[in-house]
CSV table of C-alpha atoms in Angstrom, one decimal:
chain,number,residue,atom,x,y,z
A,527,UNK,CA,156.2,185.2,320.4
A,528,UNK,CA,153.0,187.3,321.3
A,529,UNK,CA,154.8,190.2,319.3
A,530,UNK,CA,155.1,188.7,316.6
A,531,UNK,CA,151.4,187.3,316.5
A,532,UNK,CA,150.7,191.2,316.7
A,533,UNK,CA,152.9,191.9,313.7
A,534,UNK,CA,151.2,189.4,311.9
A,535,UNK,CA,147.5,190.6,313.0
A,536,UNK,CA,148.0,193.7,311.3
A,537,UNK,CA,147.0,197.3,312.6
A,538,UNK,CA,143.6,196.3,313.1
A,539,UNK,CA,144.4,193.6,315.6
A,540,UNK,CA,142.5,190.8,313.9
A,541,UNK,CA,143.6,188.4,310.8
A,542,UNK,CA,146.6,190.0,309.0
A,543,UNK,CA,145.9,191.9,305.9
A,544,UNK,CA,146.3,189.9,303.0
A,545,UNK,CA,146.1,189.5,299.3
A,546,UNK,CA,145.2,187.2,296.4
A,547,UNK,CA,148.3,185.3,294.4
A,548,UNK,CA,147.8,185.1,290.8
A,549,UNK,CA,148.0,181.1,290.0
A,550,UNK,CA,146.9,179.6,292.8
A,551,UNK,CA,143.8,176.8,292.1
A,552,UNK,CA,140.0,177.7,291.8
A,553,UNK,CA,138.6,178.1,295.2
A,554,UNK,CA,142.0,177.3,296.7
A,555,UNK,CA,143.5,180.8,296.8
A,556,UNK,CA,146.4,181.3,298.7
A,557,UNK,CA,146.7,185.2,300.2
A,558,UNK,CA,150.0,186.8,301.3
A,559,UNK,CA,150.4,189.6,303.6
A,560,UNK,CA,150.0,193.5,302.2
A,561,UNK,CA,152.3,195.8,303.5
A,562,UNK,CA,150.9,199.0,305.4
A,563,UNK,CA,151.6,202.4,304.0
A,564,UNK,CA,152.8,204.6,305.9
A,565,UNK,CA,152.7,208.5,305.3
A,566,UNK,CA,156.1,210.2,304.6
A,567,UNK,CA,157.1,212.4,307.5
A,568,UNK,CA,156.1,216.0,307.1
A,569,UNK,CA,159.5,218.3,307.2
A,570,UNK,CA,160.3,220.8,310.2
A,571,UNK,CA,159.9,223.9,308.0
A,572,UNK,CA,156.1,223.0,307.1
A,573,UNK,CA,155.1,221.9,310.6
A,574,UNK,CA,152.4,224.4,311.4
A,575,UNK,CA,148.6,224.6,311.9
A,576,UNK,CA,146.4,223.5,309.2
A,577,UNK,CA,144.4,226.3,308.7
A,578,UNK,CA,147.4,229.1,308.5
A,579,UNK,CA,149.0,226.5,305.6
A,580,UNK,CA,145.3,226.6,303.7
A,581,UNK,CA,145.4,230.8,304.1
A,582,UNK,CA,148.8,231.1,302.9
A,583,UNK,CA,147.9,228.9,299.9
A,584,UNK,CA,144.9,231.3,299.2
A,585,UNK,CA,146.8,234.1,299.8
A,586,UNK,CA,149.4,234.3,297.4
A,587,UNK,CA,147.4,233.0,294.7
A,588,UNK,CA,144.9,235.8,295.7
A,589,UNK,CA,147.8,238.2,295.6
A,590,UNK,CA,148.5,237.0,291.9
A,591,UNK,CA,145.0,237.4,291.0
A,592,UNK,CA,144.8,241.2,292.1
A,593,UNK,CA,148.3,241.8,290.5
A,594,UNK,CA,146.7,240.4,287.2
A,595,UNK,CA,143.8,242.7,287.9
A,596,UNK,CA,145.5,245.7,288.3
A,597,UNK,CA,147.4,245.3,285.1
A,598,UNK,CA,144.6,244.9,283.2
A,599,UNK,CA,143.0,247.8,284.6
A,600,UNK,CA,146.2,249.6,284.4
A,601,UNK,CA,146.0,248.6,280.6
A,602,UNK,CA,142.5,250.1,279.7
A,603,UNK,CA,143.0,253.4,282.0
A,604,UNK,CA,145.9,254.0,279.3
A,605,UNK,CA,143.6,253.2,276.4
A,606,UNK,CA,140.5,254.5,277.9
A,607,UNK,CA,139.2,256.0,274.7
A,608,UNK,CA,139.2,253.0,273.1
A,609,UNK,CA,137.8,250.7,276.0
A,610,UNK,CA,134.9,253.2,276.4
A,611,UNK,CA,134.3,253.3,272.6
A,612,UNK,CA,134.0,249.4,272.6
A,613,UNK,CA,131.9,249.4,275.6
A,614,UNK,CA,129.7,251.7,273.8
A,615,UNK,CA,129.8,249.6,270.7
A,616,UNK,CA,128.5,246.5,272.9
A,617,UNK,CA,125.9,248.3,274.4
A,618,UNK,CA,124.5,249.7,270.8
A,619,UNK,CA,124.8,245.9,269.5
A,620,UNK,CA,122.8,244.5,272.4
A,621,UNK,CA,119.8,247.1,271.8
A,622,UNK,CA,120.0,247.1,268.2
A,623,UNK,CA,120.4,243.1,267.6
A,624,UNK,CA,116.9,242.1,267.6
A,625,UNK,CA,115.6,244.7,265.6
A,626,UNK,CA,118.2,243.9,263.0
A,627,UNK,CA,117.4,240.3,263.4
A,628,UNK,CA,113.8,241.3,262.6
A,629,UNK,CA,114.9,243.4,259.3
A,630,UNK,CA,117.1,240.4,258.3
A,631,UNK,CA,114.2,238.2,257.5
A,632,UNK,CA,113.2,241.0,255.3
A,633,UNK,CA,116.2,242.5,253.9
A,634,UNK,CA,120.0,241.3,253.6
A,635,UNK,CA,122.0,241.3,256.6
A,636,UNK,CA,123.9,244.4,255.5
A,637,UNK,CA,121.1,246.3,254.6
A,638,UNK,CA,119.5,245.6,257.9
A,639,UNK,CA,122.2,246.7,259.8
A,640,UNK,CA,122.4,250.1,258.1
A,641,UNK,CA,118.5,250.9,258.8
A,642,UNK,CA,118.6,249.7,262.4
A,643,UNK,CA,121.8,251.9,262.7
A,644,UNK,CA,120.5,255.1,260.7
A,645,UNK,CA,116.9,254.8,262.0
A,646,UNK,CA,118.1,254.9,265.9
A,647,UNK,CA,120.6,257.9,264.9
A,648,UNK,CA,117.6,259.7,263.4
A,649,UNK,CA,115.4,258.9,267.0
A,650,UNK,CA,118.4,260.5,268.8
A,651,UNK,CA,118.9,263.4,266.9
A,652,UNK,CA,115.3,264.2,266.8
A,653,UNK,CA,114.9,263.7,270.8
A,654,UNK,CA,117.7,266.1,271.1
A,655,UNK,CA,116.3,268.6,268.7
A,656,UNK,CA,113.2,268.6,270.7
A,657,UNK,CA,114.7,269.2,274.2
A,658,UNK,CA,116.9,272.2,272.1
A,659,UNK,CA,113.7,273.5,271.1
A,660,UNK,CA,111.9,273.3,274.2
A,661,UNK,CA,114.8,275.1,275.9
A,662,UNK,CA,115.4,277.7,272.9
A,663,UNK,CA,111.6,278.3,273.7
A,664,UNK,CA,111.6,278.8,277.2
A,665,UNK,CA,114.7,281.1,277.7
A,666,UNK,CA,112.9,284.4,277.9
A,667,UNK,CA,110.3,283.5,280.7
A,668,UNK,CA,113.3,280.8,282.2
A,669,UNK,CA,115.2,284.1,282.9
A,670,UNK,CA,112.6,285.8,285.1
A,671,UNK,CA,111.7,282.6,286.9
A,672,UNK,CA,114.8,282.2,287.6
A,673,UNK,CA,115.4,285.8,289.2
A,674,UNK,CA,112.9,285.2,291.2
A,675,UNK,CA,113.4,282.2,292.3
A,676,UNK,CA,117.1,283.4,293.1
A,677,UNK,CA,115.4,286.1,295.2
A,678,UNK,CA,112.9,283.7,296.9
A,679,UNK,CA,115.8,281.5,297.9
A,680,UNK,CA,117.7,284.2,299.2
A,681,UNK,CA,114.4,285.4,301.5
A,682,UNK,CA,114.1,281.4,302.6
A,683,UNK,CA,118.2,281.1,303.8
A,684,UNK,CA,117.2,284.7,305.9
A,685,UNK,CA,114.5,283.1,307.7
A,686,UNK,CA,114.6,280.2,309.9
A,687,UNK,CA,116.4,277.8,310.5
A,688,UNK,CA,119.5,279.3,308.7
A,689,UNK,CA,118.9,283.0,309.4
A,690,UNK,CA,121.3,284.5,307.1
A,691,UNK,CA,122.1,287.9,306.8
A,692,UNK,CA,121.5,290.0,303.8
A,693,UNK,CA,125.4,291.1,304.3
A,694,UNK,CA,126.6,287.3,304.4
A,695,UNK,CA,124.8,286.6,300.9
A,696,UNK,CA,126.2,289.8,299.2
A,697,UNK,CA,129.9,288.9,300.5
A,698,UNK,CA,129.2,285.2,299.2
A,699,UNK,CA,128.3,286.9,295.8
A,700,UNK,CA,131.1,289.2,296.2
A,701,UNK,CA,133.6,286.4,297.1
A,702,UNK,CA,132.2,284.5,293.5
A,703,UNK,CA,132.7,287.4,291.6
A,704,UNK,CA,136.2,287.9,292.6
A,705,UNK,CA,137.2,284.3,292.2
A,706,UNK,CA,135.8,284.2,288.7
A,707,UNK,CA,137.8,287.8,287.9
A,708,UNK,CA,140.7,286.2,289.8
A,709,UNK,CA,141.2,282.8,288.2
A,710,UNK,CA,139.7,283.8,284.6
A,711,UNK,CA,142.7,282.5,282.9
A,712,UNK,CA,142.6,278.9,284.6
A,713,UNK,CA,138.7,279.0,283.5
A,714,UNK,CA,139.6,279.7,280.0
A,715,UNK,CA,142.2,277.2,279.8
A,716,UNK,CA,139.7,274.4,281.5
A,717,UNK,CA,137.4,275.7,278.4
A,718,UNK,CA,140.1,275.2,276.1
A,719,UNK,CA,140.8,271.8,277.5
A,720,UNK,CA,136.8,270.9,277.4
A,721,UNK,CA,137.4,271.5,273.9
A,722,UNK,CA,139.8,268.6,273.4
A,723,UNK,CA,137.4,266.5,275.7
A,724,UNK,CA,134.6,267.1,273.4
A,725,UNK,CA,137.2,266.1,270.4
A,726,UNK,CA,137.7,262.7,272.3
A,727,UNK,CA,134.6,262.0,272.8
A,728,UNK,CA,133.6,262.6,269.1
A,729,UNK,CA,136.2,260.4,268.3
A,730,UNK,CA,135.1,257.5,270.5
A,731,UNK,CA,131.6,258.1,269.1
A,732,UNK,CA,132.8,257.5,265.6
A,733,UNK,CA,134.8,254.6,266.9
A,734,UNK,CA,132.0,252.8,268.7
A,735,UNK,CA,129.5,253.5,265.8
A,736,UNK,CA,132.4,251.6,263.3
A,737,UNK,CA,132.8,248.7,265.7
A,738,UNK,CA,129.3,248.3,266.5
A,739,UNK,CA,128.5,248.1,262.6
A,740,UNK,CA,131.2,245.0,262.5
A,741,UNK,CA,129.5,243.5,266.0
A,742,UNK,CA,125.8,243.5,264.3
A,743,UNK,CA,127.4,242.3,260.9
A,744,UNK,CA,129.2,239.5,261.7
A,745,UNK,CA,129.3,239.2,265.7
A,746,UNK,CA,129.1,235.4,265.5
A,747,UNK,CA,131.8,235.0,263.1
A,748,UNK,CA,134.3,237.3,265.0
A,749,UNK,CA,133.5,235.2,268.6
A,750,UNK,CA,134.2,231.8,266.5
A,751,UNK,CA,137.5,233.1,265.0
A,752,UNK,CA,138.6,234.4,268.5
A,753,UNK,CA,137.7,231.0,270.3
A,754,UNK,CA,139.1,228.8,267.4
A,755,UNK,CA,142.5,230.6,267.3
A,756,UNK,CA,143.1,232.1,270.6
A,757,UNK,CA,141.9,229.3,272.7
A,758,UNK,CA,143.3,225.4,273.2
A,759,UNK,CA,141.1,222.9,271.6
A,760,UNK,CA,140.8,221.1,275.0
A,761,UNK,CA,138.9,224.4,276.3
A,762,UNK,CA,137.0,226.1,273.8
A,763,UNK,CA,133.7,224.3,274.6
A,764,UNK,CA,133.7,225.1,277.9
A,765,UNK,CA,134.7,229.1,277.3
A,766,UNK,CA,132.0,229.2,274.5
A,767,UNK,CA,129.3,228.3,277.2
A,768,UNK,CA,131.0,230.9,279.5
A,769,UNK,CA,131.2,233.7,276.4
A,770,UNK,CA,127.9,233.0,275.6
A,771,UNK,CA,126.7,233.4,279.1
A,772,UNK,CA,128.5,236.5,279.5
A,773,UNK,CA,126.6,237.9,276.3
A,774,UNK,CA,123.5,236.9,277.8
A,775,UNK,CA,124.0,238.9,280.7
A,776,UNK,CA,125.2,241.8,279.4
A,777,UNK,CA,122.8,242.0,276.8
A,778,UNK,CA,119.7,241.5,279.5
A,779,UNK,CA,121.6,243.9,281.8
A,780,UNK,CA,121.3,246.4,279.2
A,781,UNK,CA,118.1,246.0,277.7
A,782,UNK,CA,116.7,245.6,281.2
A,783,UNK,CA,118.3,249.4,282.5
A,784,UNK,CA,117.4,251.0,279.5
A,785,UNK,CA,113.1,250.0,280.2
A,786,UNK,CA,113.9,251.1,283.8
A,787,UNK,CA,115.7,254.6,282.6
A,788,UNK,CA,112.8,255.0,280.0
A,789,UNK,CA,110.1,254.5,282.5
A,790,UNK,CA,112.1,256.6,285.2
A,791,UNK,CA,111.8,259.3,282.6
A,792,UNK,CA,108.3,259.2,281.5
A,793,UNK,CA,107.3,259.1,284.9
A,794,UNK,CA,109.5,262.2,285.7
A,795,UNK,CA,108.4,264.2,282.7
A,796,UNK,CA,104.7,263.7,283.2
A,797,UNK,CA,105.1,264.6,287.0
A,798,UNK,CA,107.0,267.4,286.1
A,799,UNK,CA,104.8,269.0,283.3
A,800,UNK,CA,102.1,268.7,286.0
A,801,UNK,CA,103.6,270.5,288.6
A,802,UNK,CA,104.5,273.0,285.6
A,803,UNK,CA,108.3,273.1,286.5
A,804,UNK,CA,110.5,274.7,284.1
A,805,UNK,CA,112.8,272.6,281.6
A,806,UNK,CA,110.3,269.3,282.2
A,807,UNK,CA,111.8,267.6,279.0
A,808,UNK,CA,115.2,268.3,279.4
A,809,UNK,CA,115.0,267.0,283.2
A,810,UNK,CA,113.2,264.1,282.2
A,811,UNK,CA,116.0,263.4,279.6
A,812,UNK,CA,118.6,263.8,282.3
A,813,UNK,CA,116.7,261.5,284.6
A,814,UNK,CA,117.0,258.9,281.6
A,815,UNK,CA,120.9,258.9,281.3
A,816,UNK,CA,121.1,259.4,285.2
A,817,UNK,CA,119.2,255.8,286.0
A,818,UNK,CA,122.1,254.0,284.2
A,819,UNK,CA,123.8,254.8,287.5
A,820,UNK,CA,122.1,252.5,289.9
A,821,UNK,CA,121.2,253.5,293.0
A,822,UNK,CA,122.9,256.7,292.8
A,823,UNK,CA,122.0,258.7,289.4
A,824,UNK,CA,118.1,258.8,289.8
A,825,UNK,CA,118.3,260.4,293.0
A,826,UNK,CA,121.1,262.8,291.8
A,827,UNK,CA,119.0,263.6,288.5
A,828,UNK,CA,116.1,264.3,290.7
A,829,UNK,CA,118.0,266.6,293.0
A,830,UNK,CA,118.9,268.8,290.3
A,831,UNK,CA,114.8,268.6,289.3
A,832,UNK,CA,114.5,269.8,293.0
A,833,UNK,CA,116.3,272.7,292.6
A,834,UNK,CA,115.2,274.1,289.3
A,835,UNK,CA,111.5,273.8,290.6
A,836,UNK,CA,112.7,275.5,294.0
A,837,UNK,CA,113.8,278.5,291.6
A,838,UNK,CA,111.2,278.3,289.3
A,839,UNK,CA,108.0,277.3,291.5
A,840,UNK,CA,108.7,277.9,295.0
A,841,UNK,CA,109.6,275.6,298.0
A,842,UNK,CA,105.8,273.9,298.2
A,843,UNK,CA,106.7,272.7,294.5
A,844,UNK,CA,110.2,271.8,295.5
A,845,UNK,CA,109.0,269.6,298.0
A,846,UNK,CA,106.4,268.0,295.7
A,847,UNK,CA,109.2,266.9,293.5
A,848,UNK,CA,111.1,265.8,297.3
A,849,UNK,CA,107.9,263.3,297.4
A,850,UNK,CA,108.8,262.3,294.0
A,851,UNK,CA,112.1,261.1,294.4
A,852,UNK,CA,111.3,258.9,297.4
A,853,UNK,CA,108.4,257.6,295.1
A,854,UNK,CA,110.5,256.8,292.4
A,855,UNK,CA,113.0,255.5,294.1
A,856,UNK,CA,110.7,252.8,295.6
A,857,UNK,CA,109.1,252.0,292.6
A,858,UNK,CA,112.5,251.7,290.8
A,859,UNK,CA,114.2,249.4,293.7
A,860,UNK,CA,111.1,247.0,294.8
A,861,UNK,CA,109.3,246.9,291.3
A,862,UNK,CA,111.1,247.7,288.2
A,863,UNK,CA,114.5,246.4,289.0
A,864,UNK,CA,113.0,242.8,290.5
A,865,UNK,CA,110.6,242.6,287.3
A,866,UNK,CA,112.9,243.7,284.8
A,867,UNK,CA,116.8,243.0,285.6
A,868,UNK,CA,116.1,239.7,287.7
A,869,UNK,CA,116.3,237.1,284.9
A,870,UNK,CA,119.4,238.7,283.6
A,871,UNK,CA,121.5,240.4,286.7
A,872,UNK,CA,121.5,238.0,290.3
A,873,UNK,CA,123.1,240.5,292.5
A,874,UNK,CA,122.3,241.4,296.1
A,875,UNK,CA,122.0,245.1,296.5
A,876,UNK,CA,125.0,245.5,298.8
A,877,UNK,CA,126.9,244.1,296.1
A,878,UNK,CA,125.4,246.6,293.7
A,879,UNK,CA,126.6,249.5,296.2
A,880,UNK,CA,129.5,248.5,296.4
A,881,UNK,CA,130.0,248.0,293.0
A,882,UNK,CA,129.0,251.3,292.3
A,883,UNK,CA,131.0,252.9,294.8
A,884,UNK,CA,134.3,251.2,293.8
A,885,UNK,CA,133.7,252.1,290.0
A,886,UNK,CA,133.6,255.5,290.6
A,887,UNK,CA,136.6,255.5,292.9
A,888,UNK,CA,138.6,254.1,290.1
A,889,UNK,CA,137.2,255.6,287.2
A,890,UNK,CA,134.9,258.6,288.0
A,891,UNK,CA,131.1,258.3,286.6
A,892,UNK,CA,132.2,256.2,283.3
A,893,UNK,CA,133.6,253.6,286.6
A,894,UNK,CA,129.8,254.0,288.4
A,895,UNK,CA,128.1,253.0,284.7
A,896,UNK,CA,130.4,250.4,283.5
A,897,UNK,CA,130.5,248.6,287.6
A,898,UNK,CA,127.2,246.7,287.6
A,899,UNK,CA,127.5,245.1,283.9
A,900,UNK,CA,131.0,244.3,284.4
A,901,UNK,CA,130.4,242.5,288.1
A,902,UNK,CA,127.5,240.7,286.7
A,903,UNK,CA,129.4,239.5,283.6
A,904,UNK,CA,132.2,238.1,285.5
A,905,UNK,CA,129.8,236.6,287.8
A,906,UNK,CA,128.0,234.9,284.8
A,907,UNK,CA,131.2,233.4,283.4
A,908,UNK,CA,132.8,232.1,286.6
A,909,UNK,CA,129.2,230.3,287.3
A,910,UNK,CA,129.4,229.1,283.6
A,911,UNK,CA,133.2,227.9,284.3
A,912,UNK,CA,132.2,226.2,287.4
A,913,UNK,CA,129.0,224.1,286.3
A,914,UNK,CA,129.7,220.7,284.5
A,915,UNK,CA,128.8,220.9,280.8
A,916,UNK,CA,125.4,219.1,279.8
């Protein structure tokens, strides 16, 4: 009798769980017991600790994502020239889009694109011509400076703390001469292959220029066509928001890094001119292009400037250039990057460093340049897909 009462009382020990019955009189509802739901039994093969099941579920998903990423990078490696050309076209588009839109207020779209592209090419060729004239004008003086600089470096290596004897330096020069004469055929073949690389670079530059024309002229229509024809209707709004966030991040990073690189180049050029270091203008241009590799490019370019200063002006000037490396590194890391890039790229410096190293391991210099904007765009897309639409 007691067991029957307890079963009627339900799992809580109080009144039995009951539910209303349709058709009862108002104010006098009749309730019937609701059956208690039980969980289905877990098979013996799946009886394990919960965290291990969760880890296994995440593991196979991460493995699948890794396989897809590896496949994408393998395909991009096969078509590296096309991928690099399209990346350069996107860079050109992000830089020239604001002036093109500004010119478009006065001129038609096609003519404004032509004016922006031709004007930027003229500025680039003028800068290269200025650098070439500077090198050609200083060539005779540079030959004597570098001969004296090499002699000063030899004397410096013979003193403390290296204390290398004159015989070791002469042996090193003889070994270098013997290596060049013994591997002359290999060096010539590498030079010929280098000419092939020059042809590939020229082809990629033409393709990048051709693609940038269409991106500047009708980039919005190209994106609308891809969104409407390649995506299902239910995902178009979400992926449109993600694509616009990706482009905003990429364009902001590109414009910001150009501002940072130009600022570094101006500071380096002025400092090298004040210190009367040879090849100040080419070294400033090298600093501009090297700044596109965050955390690594600028110190490498200034290291080259230090060697040139040591050979051309002596150890005191080289020491001053070393101090310049520290000052510009601090200015770039603590002032320029937070002010210019914080609104476009919000990545921790550790993430930036790991991205640059990983990109250089995967694809060399090109990977080091592409790594940070790629990670920034991926992060922007994931953030846009996670957030709910307004």
